[in-house]
């Protein structure tokens, strides 16, 4: 099975407005794609029956058959074809329907950003290619194993040669799987970044909350899988607000009227619904739904109390409010760090889990002491035995090494090689380990 390169890929653009189809074709034509266009879902299905298509971009609002219904048919009849939805900010309900029924790869809000759309299509095609390559390699491994089973036990040399081939194939499989996992995490960060595109207090909020939530989960000694779930939930906890108007999104909670609060309180449910089709994010969705519950049972949407609230949601509640108080998303007046801690303390046992809150206070107290010890060090001067004081993030925004990571000689060499390869200066924030002199 031959891989399809990006420039050989075939796209189908579906929209009932000819002007939008023309705009999309002008944008995507320079990339070398083969492009088909249809002005209705039915016409799009006719093209798919005649032509092989790698990726479909469909508008949501179309007469007779909307985007959710069209992409559901594509998923059932051509499951290997990647699916992207174009939708307006106000169509959150229809978007959730499309995610559930059509299992789309990504949705993009209209009016779209040209660079974002081009990169999203490129990432979708790369994801499809990797999945097909993974299937091919798995099939090849199976065939090789069957061949090995049929070899005569006396042909020791031949068995050794085949074993070496299998080991090489397995290394390719591991590399492909690592890339899939990395792309999955990058996709989550891109999904989270959609909210930051709205500007205002949203910029940087999810990333700060995710960093604090992960560190608090580590401090509470949660298992590694639960730490990852808390981190991802924190990145995506506001995704249910994607359909909010700009005025509602920029209004502090304390200034919302009754109708606005009714809309606001639905965002944890909308966030859960958006993620439920992804089995890997089932627990993440539970955390997002419950992150506005209160320890005393007076929260929403379900009025859960105490230990009935997922621990990840209790962690997220503390760190989300801590950052929200300081950026002015909860109250019109922004709080200082000291005032935010005082307000959190007033909610101990009422709004917040005492165990999570106490651990958080201990953590930020320890962080304050560690910040005083941290030191900015050029990559060329990094030495084995140093401990990262901050996350080490690549230029593409991908987390390479988390804070508190103990650097060994091999990692130091890789970091310095990266600096030379990329041709720029890298700076790490470190603190000495007790064994480092």
GROMACS .gro file of C-alpha atoms in nm:
model
  437
    1UNK     CA    1   0.000   0.000   0.000
    2UNK     CA    2   0.157   0.326  -0.116
    3UNK     CA    3   0.134   0.639   0.097
    4UNK     CA    4  -0.033   0.947  -0.049
    5UNK     CA    5   0.184   1.254  -0.019
    6UNK     CA    6   0.031   1.586   0.083
    7UNK     CA    7   0.050   1.733  -0.268
    8UNK     CA    8  -0.116   1.418  -0.417
    9UNK     CA    9  -0.410   1.436  -0.178
   10UNK     CA   10  -0.765   1.482  -0.304
   11UNK     CA   11  -1.000   1.721  -0.121
   12UNK     CA   12  -1.378   1.764  -0.141
   13UNK     CA   13  -1.516   2.109  -0.047
   14UNK     CA   14  -1.891   2.123   0.031
   15UNK     CA   15  -2.080   2.450   0.083
   16UNK     CA   16  -2.408   2.587  -0.051
   17UNK     CA   17  -2.241   2.924  -0.118
   18UNK     CA   18  -2.041   2.930  -0.441
   19UNK     CA   19  -1.835   3.228  -0.322
   20UNK     CA   20  -1.707   3.036  -0.020
   21UNK     CA   21  -1.615   2.738  -0.239
   22UNK     CA   22  -1.422   2.971  -0.468
   23UNK     CA   23  -1.239   3.126  -0.172
   24UNK     CA   24  -1.143   2.783  -0.037
   25UNK     CA   25  -1.022   2.667  -0.379
   26UNK     CA   26  -0.805   2.978  -0.422
   27UNK     CA   27  -0.658   2.925  -0.075
   28UNK     CA   28  -0.580   2.554  -0.119
   29UNK     CA   29  -0.487   2.536  -0.488
   30UNK     CA   30  -0.120   2.646  -0.434
   31UNK     CA   31  -0.062   2.340  -0.214
   32UNK     CA   32  -0.109   2.112  -0.516
   33UNK     CA   33  -0.422   1.932  -0.399
   34UNK     CA   34  -0.674   1.780  -0.636
   35UNK     CA   35  -0.993   1.967  -0.544
   36UNK     CA   36  -1.359   1.872  -0.603
   37UNK     CA   37  -1.645   2.103  -0.504
   38UNK     CA   38  -2.012   2.044  -0.429
   39UNK     CA   39  -2.288   2.288  -0.337
   40UNK     CA   40  -2.493   2.039  -0.132
   41UNK     CA   41  -2.448   1.728   0.080
   42UNK     CA   42  -2.621   1.511  -0.184
   43UNK     CA   43  -2.387   1.638  -0.455
   44UNK     CA   44  -2.092   1.570  -0.227
   45UNK     CA   45  -2.203   1.208  -0.176
   46UNK     CA   46  -2.231   1.165  -0.556
   47UNK     CA   47  -1.871   1.278  -0.597
   48UNK     CA   48  -1.752   1.043  -0.321
   49UNK     CA   49  -1.918   0.750  -0.498
   50UNK     CA   50  -1.724   0.829  -0.815
   51UNK     CA   51  -1.391   0.964  -0.689
   52UNK     CA   52  -1.146   0.861  -0.414
   53UNK     CA   53  -1.124   1.148  -0.162
   54UNK     CA   54  -0.874   1.181   0.124
   55UNK     CA   55  -1.036   1.472   0.312
   56UNK     CA   56  -1.374   1.650   0.321
   57UNK     CA   57  -1.428   2.011   0.435
   58UNK     CA   58  -1.800   2.077   0.487
   59UNK     CA   59  -2.001   2.380   0.596
   60UNK     CA   60  -2.250   2.323   0.883
   61UNK     CA   61  -2.548   2.524   0.767
   62UNK     CA   62  -2.679   2.384   0.436
   63UNK     CA   63  -3.039   2.326   0.319
   64UNK     CA   64  -3.190   1.976   0.298
   65UNK     CA   65  -2.885   1.802   0.446
   66UNK     CA   66  -2.674   1.995   0.701
   67UNK     CA   67  -2.307   1.937   0.767
   68UNK     CA   68  -2.366   1.702   1.063
   69UNK     CA   69  -2.593   1.475   0.855
   70UNK     CA   70  -2.357   1.484   0.556
   71UNK     CA   71  -2.045   1.400   0.760
   72UNK     CA   72  -2.231   1.119   0.936
   73UNK     CA   73  -2.295   0.960   0.594
   74UNK     CA   74  -1.928   1.010   0.501
   75UNK     CA   75  -1.817   0.842   0.825
   76UNK     CA   76  -2.044   0.539   0.766
   77UNK     CA   77  -1.963   0.487   0.398
   78UNK     CA   78  -1.604   0.616   0.370
   79UNK     CA   79  -1.460   0.586   0.725
   80UNK     CA   80  -1.100   0.644   0.608
   81UNK     CA   81  -1.184   0.987   0.465
   82UNK     CA   82  -1.084   1.266   0.709
   83UNK     CA   83  -1.364   1.508   0.802
   84UNK     CA   84  -1.342   1.881   0.891
   85UNK     CA   85  -1.641   2.105   0.972
   86UNK     CA   86  -1.675   2.480   0.911
   87UNK     CA   87  -1.916   2.638   1.158
   88UNK     CA   88  -2.010   2.969   1.317
   89UNK     CA   89  -1.948   3.051   1.686
   90UNK     CA   90  -2.325   3.044   1.750
   91UNK     CA   91  -2.366   2.689   1.618
   92UNK     CA   92  -2.229   2.512   1.928
   93UNK     CA   93  -2.526   2.276   1.951
   94UNK     CA   94  -2.499   2.177   1.586
   95UNK     CA   95  -2.121   2.148   1.620
   96UNK     CA   96  -2.158   1.903   1.910
   97UNK     CA   97  -2.405   1.705   1.697
   98UNK     CA   98  -2.151   1.691   1.415
   99UNK     CA   99  -1.876   1.579   1.654
  100UNK     CA  100  -2.097   1.302   1.792
  101UNK     CA  101  -2.248   1.181   1.463
  102UNK     CA  102  -1.975   1.254   1.212
  103UNK     CA  103  -1.670   1.193   1.435
  104UNK     CA  104  -1.497   1.487   1.272
  105UNK     CA  105  -1.122   1.541   1.297
  106UNK     CA  106  -1.155   1.911   1.377
  107UNK     CA  107  -1.402   2.198   1.346
  108UNK     CA  108  -1.304   2.551   1.242
  109UNK     CA  109  -1.502   2.864   1.319
  110UNK     CA  110  -1.612   3.100   1.042
  111UNK     CA  111  -1.473   3.337   0.938
  112UNK     CA  112  -1.166   3.116   0.930
  113UNK     CA  113  -0.801   3.211   0.959
  114UNK     CA  114  -0.628   3.111   0.632
  115UNK     CA  115  -0.309   2.986   0.801
  116UNK     CA  116  -0.504   2.789   1.061
  117UNK     CA  117  -0.719   2.622   0.795
  118UNK     CA  118  -0.420   2.529   0.578
  119UNK     CA  119  -0.230   2.388   0.878
  120UNK     CA  120  -0.536   2.197   1.003
  121UNK     CA  121  -0.582   2.030   0.664
  122UNK     CA  122  -0.211   1.946   0.650
  123UNK     CA  123  -0.223   1.796   1.003
  124UNK     CA  124  -0.536   1.593   0.917
  125UNK     CA  125  -0.371   1.444   0.609
  126UNK     CA  126  -0.056   1.367   0.809
  127UNK     CA  127  -0.264   1.199   1.081
  128UNK     CA  128  -0.439   0.988   0.814
  129UNK     CA  129  -0.105   0.896   0.660
  130UNK     CA  130   0.038   0.787   0.993
  131UNK     CA  131  -0.267   0.576   1.071
  132UNK     CA  132  -0.245   0.402   0.734
  133UNK     CA  133   0.128   0.352   0.778
  134UNK     CA  134   0.066   0.204   1.124
  135UNK     CA  135  -0.184  -0.043   0.975
  136UNK     CA  136   0.061  -0.133   0.702
  137UNK     CA  137   0.343  -0.193   0.946
  138UNK     CA  138   0.118  -0.403   1.171
  139UNK     CA  139   0.015  -0.616   0.872
  140UNK     CA  140   0.378  -0.651   0.768
  141UNK     CA  141   0.476  -0.759   1.121
  142UNK     CA  142   0.198  -1.019   1.124
  143UNK     CA  143   0.309  -1.155   0.788
  144UNK     CA  144   0.670  -1.176   0.903
  145UNK     CA  145   0.570  -1.356   1.223
  146UNK     CA  146   0.372  -1.612   1.023
  147UNK     CA  147   0.670  -1.667   0.799
  148UNK     CA  148   0.897  -1.718   1.098
  149UNK     CA  149   0.657  -1.978   1.239
  150UNK     CA  150   0.695  -2.182   0.920
  151UNK     CA  151   1.074  -2.183   0.915
  152UNK     CA  152   1.262  -2.503   0.981
  153UNK     CA  153   1.412  -2.502   1.331
  154UNK     CA  154   1.746  -2.605   1.184
  155UNK     CA  155   1.779  -2.285   0.980
  156UNK     CA  156   1.927  -2.088   1.269
  157UNK     CA  157   2.092  -1.827   1.054
  158UNK     CA  158   1.775  -1.753   0.863
  159UNK     CA  159   1.580  -1.720   1.188
  160UNK     CA  160   1.839  -1.474   1.319
  161UNK     CA  161   1.809  -1.263   1.003
  162UNK     CA  162   1.429  -1.257   1.021
  163UNK     CA  163   1.444  -1.167   1.390
  164UNK     CA  164   1.662  -0.867   1.309
  165UNK     CA  165   1.409  -0.757   1.047
  166UNK     CA  166   1.123  -0.787   1.296
  167UNK     CA  167   1.313  -0.579   1.550
  168UNK     CA  168   1.363  -0.306   1.289
  169UNK     CA  169   0.993  -0.314   1.198
  170UNK     CA  170   0.897  -0.291   1.565
  171UNK     CA  171   1.119   0.015   1.602
  172UNK     CA  172   0.934   0.174   1.309
  173UNK     CA  173   0.604   0.088   1.474
  174UNK     CA  174   0.715   0.246   1.801
  175UNK     CA  175   0.823   0.558   1.614
  176UNK     CA  176   0.488   0.577   1.435
  177UNK     CA  177   0.299   0.528   1.760
  178UNK     CA  178   0.508   0.796   1.934
  179UNK     CA  179   0.427   1.039   1.654
  180UNK     CA  180   0.057   0.956   1.681
  181UNK     CA  181   0.064   1.022   2.054
  182UNK     CA  182   0.252   1.348   2.004
  183UNK     CA  183   0.008   1.458   1.735
  184UNK     CA  184  -0.283   1.372   1.966
  185UNK     CA  185  -0.141   1.594   2.242
  186UNK     CA  186  -0.063   1.871   1.993
  187UNK     CA  187  -0.422   1.846   1.864
  188UNK     CA  188  -0.553   1.885   2.219
  189UNK     CA  189  -0.336   2.197   2.266
  190UNK     CA  190  -0.459   2.336   1.935
  191UNK     CA  191  -0.819   2.264   2.040
  192UNK     CA  192  -0.749   2.442   2.368
  193UNK     CA  193  -0.591   2.731   2.180
  194UNK     CA  194  -0.918   2.800   1.998
  195UNK     CA  195  -1.045   2.978   2.308
  196UNK     CA  196  -0.733   3.193   2.328
  197UNK     CA  197  -0.805   3.320   1.978
  198UNK     CA  198  -1.102   3.504   2.131
  199UNK     CA  199  -0.852   3.726   2.321
  200UNK     CA  200  -0.916   3.910   2.648
  201UNK     CA  201  -0.879   3.721   2.974
  202UNK     CA  202  -0.876   3.386   2.790
  203UNK     CA  203  -0.520   3.434   2.661
  204UNK     CA  204  -0.287   3.201   2.854
  205UNK     CA  205  -0.554   3.108   3.110
  206UNK     CA  206  -0.590   2.738   3.015
  207UNK     CA  207  -0.213   2.687   2.992
  208UNK     CA  208  -0.153   2.838   3.336
  209UNK     CA  209  -0.435   2.638   3.490
  210UNK     CA  210  -0.310   2.317   3.323
  211UNK     CA  211   0.043   2.370   3.459
  212UNK     CA  212  -0.081   2.428   3.816
  213UNK     CA  213  -0.329   2.140   3.796
  214UNK     CA  214  -0.062   1.895   3.678
  215UNK     CA  215   0.175   1.997   3.955
  216UNK     CA  216  -0.100   1.972   4.218
  217UNK     CA  217  -0.194   1.625   4.090
  218UNK     CA  218   0.170   1.520   4.127
  219UNK     CA  219   0.181   1.664   4.480
  220UNK     CA  220  -0.132   1.467   4.574
  221UNK     CA  221   0.041   1.154   4.434
  222UNK     CA  222  -0.222   1.067   4.177
  223UNK     CA  223  -0.133   0.781   3.938
  224UNK     CA  224   0.036   0.888   3.614
  225UNK     CA  225  -0.277   0.829   3.401
  226UNK     CA  226  -0.488   1.045   3.635
  227UNK     CA  227  -0.221   1.318   3.630
  228UNK     CA  228  -0.244   1.321   3.250
  229UNK     CA  229  -0.626   1.334   3.262
  230UNK     CA  230  -0.616   1.633   3.499
  231UNK     CA  231  -0.366   1.812   3.274
  232UNK     CA  232  -0.573   1.758   2.959
  233UNK     CA  233  -0.900   1.850   3.136
  234UNK     CA  234  -0.741   2.176   3.252
  235UNK     CA  235  -0.632   2.256   2.896
  236UNK     CA  236  -0.986   2.197   2.767
  237UNK     CA  237  -1.199   2.305   3.066
  238UNK     CA  238  -1.335   2.617   2.890
  239UNK     CA  239  -1.405   2.454   2.552
  240UNK     CA  240  -1.779   2.461   2.626
  241UNK     CA  241  -1.761   2.841   2.602
  242UNK     CA  242  -1.672   2.825   2.232
  243UNK     CA  243  -2.022   2.938   2.138
  244UNK     CA  244  -2.034   3.236   2.378
  245UNK     CA  245  -2.073   3.581   2.229
  246UNK     CA  246  -1.778   3.816   2.269
  247UNK     CA  247  -1.973   4.029   2.518
  248UNK     CA  248  -2.062   3.730   2.738
  249UNK     CA  249  -1.711   3.584   2.716
  250UNK     CA  250  -1.556   3.912   2.830
  251UNK     CA  251  -1.802   3.976   3.115
  252UNK     CA  252  -1.692   3.882   3.471
  253UNK     CA  253  -1.922   3.626   3.635
  254UNK     CA  254  -2.012   3.873   3.911
  255UNK     CA  255  -2.167   4.110   3.652
  256UNK     CA  256  -2.381   3.853   3.464
  257UNK     CA  257  -2.760   3.881   3.477
  258UNK     CA  258  -2.993   3.585   3.523
  259UNK     CA  259  -3.018   3.490   3.155
  260UNK     CA  260  -2.644   3.518   3.107
  261UNK     CA  261  -2.579   3.299   3.412
  262UNK     CA  262  -2.815   3.040   3.267
  263UNK     CA  263  -2.607   3.026   2.950
  264UNK     CA  264  -2.277   3.036   3.144
  265UNK     CA  265  -2.371   2.741   3.367
  266UNK     CA  266  -2.421   2.517   3.065
  267UNK     CA  267  -2.059   2.534   2.950
  268UNK     CA  268  -1.936   2.236   3.163
  269UNK     CA  269  -2.210   2.019   3.007
  270UNK     CA  270  -2.130   2.144   2.655
  271UNK     CA  271  -1.760   2.077   2.715
  272UNK     CA  272  -1.831   1.719   2.828
  273UNK     CA  273  -2.058   1.658   2.528
  274UNK     CA  274  -1.792   1.778   2.285
  275UNK     CA  275  -1.540   1.522   2.416
  276UNK     CA  276  -1.762   1.220   2.484
  277UNK     CA  277  -1.713   1.057   2.138
  278UNK     CA  278  -1.339   1.023   2.217
  279UNK     CA  279  -1.299   0.712   2.433
  280UNK     CA  280  -0.950   0.820   2.542
  281UNK     CA  281  -1.097   1.140   2.692
  282UNK     CA  282  -1.391   0.984   2.879
  283UNK     CA  283  -1.246   1.065   3.222
  284UNK     CA  284  -1.133   1.407   3.101
  285UNK     CA  285  -1.494   1.479   3.001
  286UNK     CA  286  -1.614   1.379   3.352
  287UNK     CA  287  -1.366   1.618   3.512
  288UNK     CA  288  -1.473   1.904   3.284
  289UNK     CA  289  -1.842   1.847   3.363
  290UNK     CA  290  -1.776   1.860   3.738
  291UNK     CA  291  -1.520   2.141   3.765
  292UNK     CA  292  -1.783   2.392   3.885
  293UNK     CA  293  -1.927   2.162   4.153
  294UNK     CA  294  -1.878   2.277   4.514
  295UNK     CA  295  -1.753   2.065   4.801
  296UNK     CA  296  -2.068   2.155   5.000
  297UNK     CA  297  -2.301   2.039   4.720
  298UNK     CA  298  -2.411   2.388   4.611
  299UNK     CA  299  -2.238   2.385   4.273
  300UNK     CA  300  -2.352   2.294   3.920
  301UNK     CA  301  -2.453   2.122   3.696
  302UNK     CA  302  -2.532   1.818   3.914
  303UNK     CA  303  -2.504   1.942   4.275
  304UNK     CA  304  -2.242   1.677   4.361
  305UNK     CA  305  -2.093   1.690   4.711
  306UNK     CA  306  -1.763   1.594   4.874
  307UNK     CA  307  -1.598   1.275   4.750
  308UNK     CA  308  -1.873   1.225   4.490
  309UNK     CA  309  -1.700   1.500   4.290
  310UNK     CA  310  -1.409   1.349   4.085
  311UNK     CA  311  -1.079   1.436   4.251
  312UNK     CA  312  -0.952   1.580   3.923
  313UNK     CA  313  -1.245   1.823   3.919
  314UNK     CA  314  -1.175   1.925   4.281
  315UNK     CA  315  -0.815   2.001   4.183
  316UNK     CA  316  -0.927   2.194   3.874
  317UNK     CA  317  -1.179   2.397   4.079
  318UNK     CA  318  -0.904   2.532   4.306
  319UNK     CA  319  -0.648   2.625   4.040
  320UNK     CA  320  -0.908   2.758   3.793
  321UNK     CA  321  -1.053   3.000   4.052
  322UNK     CA  322  -0.702   3.100   4.167
  323UNK     CA  323  -0.610   3.213   3.816
  324UNK     CA  324  -0.959   3.348   3.741
  325UNK     CA  325  -0.951   3.578   4.045
  326UNK     CA  326  -0.626   3.731   3.925
  327UNK     CA  327  -0.726   3.785   3.559
  328UNK     CA  328  -1.068   3.932   3.638
  329UNK     CA  329  -1.289   3.662   3.485
  330UNK     CA  330  -1.476   3.602   3.814
  331UNK     CA  331  -1.497   3.957   3.945
  332UNK     CA  332  -1.452   4.296   3.780
  333UNK     CA  333  -1.172   4.378   4.023
  334UNK     CA  334  -0.857   4.175   3.970
  335UNK     CA  335  -0.711   4.019   4.284
  336UNK     CA  336  -0.345   4.002   4.381
  337UNK     CA  337  -0.191   3.662   4.452
  338UNK     CA  338  -0.224   3.729   4.825
  339UNK     CA  339  -0.590   3.831   4.794
  340UNK     CA  340  -0.663   3.528   4.574
  341UNK     CA  341  -0.515   3.296   4.839
  342UNK     CA  342  -0.724   3.467   5.108
  343UNK     CA  343  -1.045   3.423   4.906
  344UNK     CA  344  -0.965   3.057   4.841
  345UNK     CA  345  -0.909   3.006   5.214
  346UNK     CA  346  -1.256   3.148   5.286
  347UNK     CA  347  -1.406   2.874   5.069
  348UNK     CA  348  -1.225   2.586   5.240
  349UNK     CA  349  -1.473   2.304   5.306
  350UNK     CA  350  -1.748   2.502   5.130
  351UNK     CA  351  -1.650   2.561   4.771
  352UNK     CA  352  -1.318   2.374   4.783
  353UNK     CA  353  -1.195   2.034   4.897
  354UNK     CA  354  -0.983   2.097   5.212
  355UNK     CA  355  -0.726   1.834   5.109
  356UNK     CA  356  -0.678   1.979   4.760
  357UNK     CA  357  -0.673   2.337   4.892
  358UNK     CA  358  -0.417   2.266   5.166
  359UNK     CA  359  -0.192   2.086   4.918
  360UNK     CA  360  -0.224   2.380   4.677
  361UNK     CA  361  -0.123   2.634   4.942
  362UNK     CA  362   0.177   2.417   5.036
  363UNK     CA  363   0.269   2.385   4.668
  364UNK     CA  364   0.262   2.757   4.583
  365UNK     CA  365   0.454   2.830   4.904
  366UNK     CA  366   0.723   2.585   4.798
  367UNK     CA  367   0.722   2.734   4.447
  368UNK     CA  368   0.790   3.079   4.587
  369UNK     CA  369   1.101   2.944   4.762
  370UNK     CA  370   1.211   2.754   4.450
  371UNK     CA  371   1.173   3.062   4.227
  372UNK     CA  372   1.423   3.239   4.449
  373UNK     CA  373   1.668   2.956   4.380
  374UNK     CA  374   1.607   2.914   4.006
  375UNK     CA  375   1.862   3.038   3.758
  376UNK     CA  376   1.850   3.109   3.382
  377UNK     CA  377   2.124   2.904   3.216
  378UNK     CA  378   2.220   2.899   2.842
  379UNK     CA  379   2.200   2.551   2.692
  380UNK     CA  380   2.578   2.545   2.644
  381UNK     CA  381   2.626   2.579   3.023
  382UNK     CA  382   2.368   2.319   3.132
  383UNK     CA  383   2.522   2.031   3.325
  384UNK     CA  384   2.406   1.685   3.435
  385UNK     CA  385   2.254   1.693   3.784
  386UNK     CA  386   2.065   2.019   3.733
  387UNK     CA  387   1.686   2.012   3.785
  388UNK     CA  388   1.445   2.201   3.560
  389UNK     CA  389   1.271   2.478   3.753
  390UNK     CA  390   1.027   2.545   3.467
  391UNK     CA  391   0.881   2.343   3.180
  392UNK     CA  392   1.115   2.324   2.880
  393UNK     CA  393   0.903   2.398   2.573
  394UNK     CA  394   1.010   2.379   2.209
  395UNK     CA  395   0.966   2.662   1.962
  396UNK     CA  396   0.652   2.491   1.827
  397UNK     CA  397   0.494   2.505   2.176
  398UNK     CA  398   0.532   2.131   2.247
  399UNK     CA  399   0.628   2.036   2.602
  400UNK     CA  400   0.969   1.864   2.578
  401UNK     CA  401   1.058   1.823   2.948
  402UNK     CA  402   0.841   1.901   3.250
  403UNK     CA  403   0.952   2.107   3.549
  404UNK     CA  404   1.130   1.910   3.826
  405UNK     CA  405   1.302   1.685   3.567
  406UNK     CA  406   1.654   1.578   3.668
  407UNK     CA  407   1.890   1.624   3.372
  408UNK     CA  408   2.140   1.351   3.293
  409UNK     CA  409   2.437   1.362   3.055
  410UNK     CA  410   2.242   1.221   2.759
  411UNK     CA  411   1.963   1.480   2.791
  412UNK     CA  412   2.216   1.762   2.823
  413UNK     CA  413   2.381   1.650   2.498
  414UNK     CA  414   2.042   1.630   2.321
  415UNK     CA  415   1.949   1.982   2.434
  416UNK     CA  416   2.282   2.123   2.319
  417UNK     CA  417   2.252   1.939   1.985
  418UNK     CA  418   1.903   2.087   1.943
  419UNK     CA  419   2.040   2.438   1.994
  420UNK     CA  420   2.307   2.384   1.729
  421UNK     CA  421   2.059   2.223   1.488
  422UNK     CA  422   1.797   2.498   1.516
  423UNK     CA  423   2.052   2.777   1.501
  424UNK     CA  424   1.914   2.978   1.791
  425UNK     CA  425   1.994   3.027   2.155
  426UNK     CA  426   1.809   2.815   2.409
  427UNK     CA  427   1.775   2.915   2.775
  428UNK     CA  428   1.666   2.679   3.051
  429UNK     CA  429   1.556   2.767   3.404
  430UNK     CA  430   1.719   2.529   3.649
  431UNK     CA  431   1.793   2.485   4.013
  432UNK     CA  432   2.070   2.266   4.159
  433UNK     CA  433   1.986   1.921   4.286
  434UNK     CA  434   2.110   1.840   4.635
  435UNK     CA  435   2.366   1.607   4.476
  436UNK     CA  436   2.487   1.873   4.232
  437UNK     CA  437   2.787   2.080   4.329
   0.00000   0.00000   0.00000
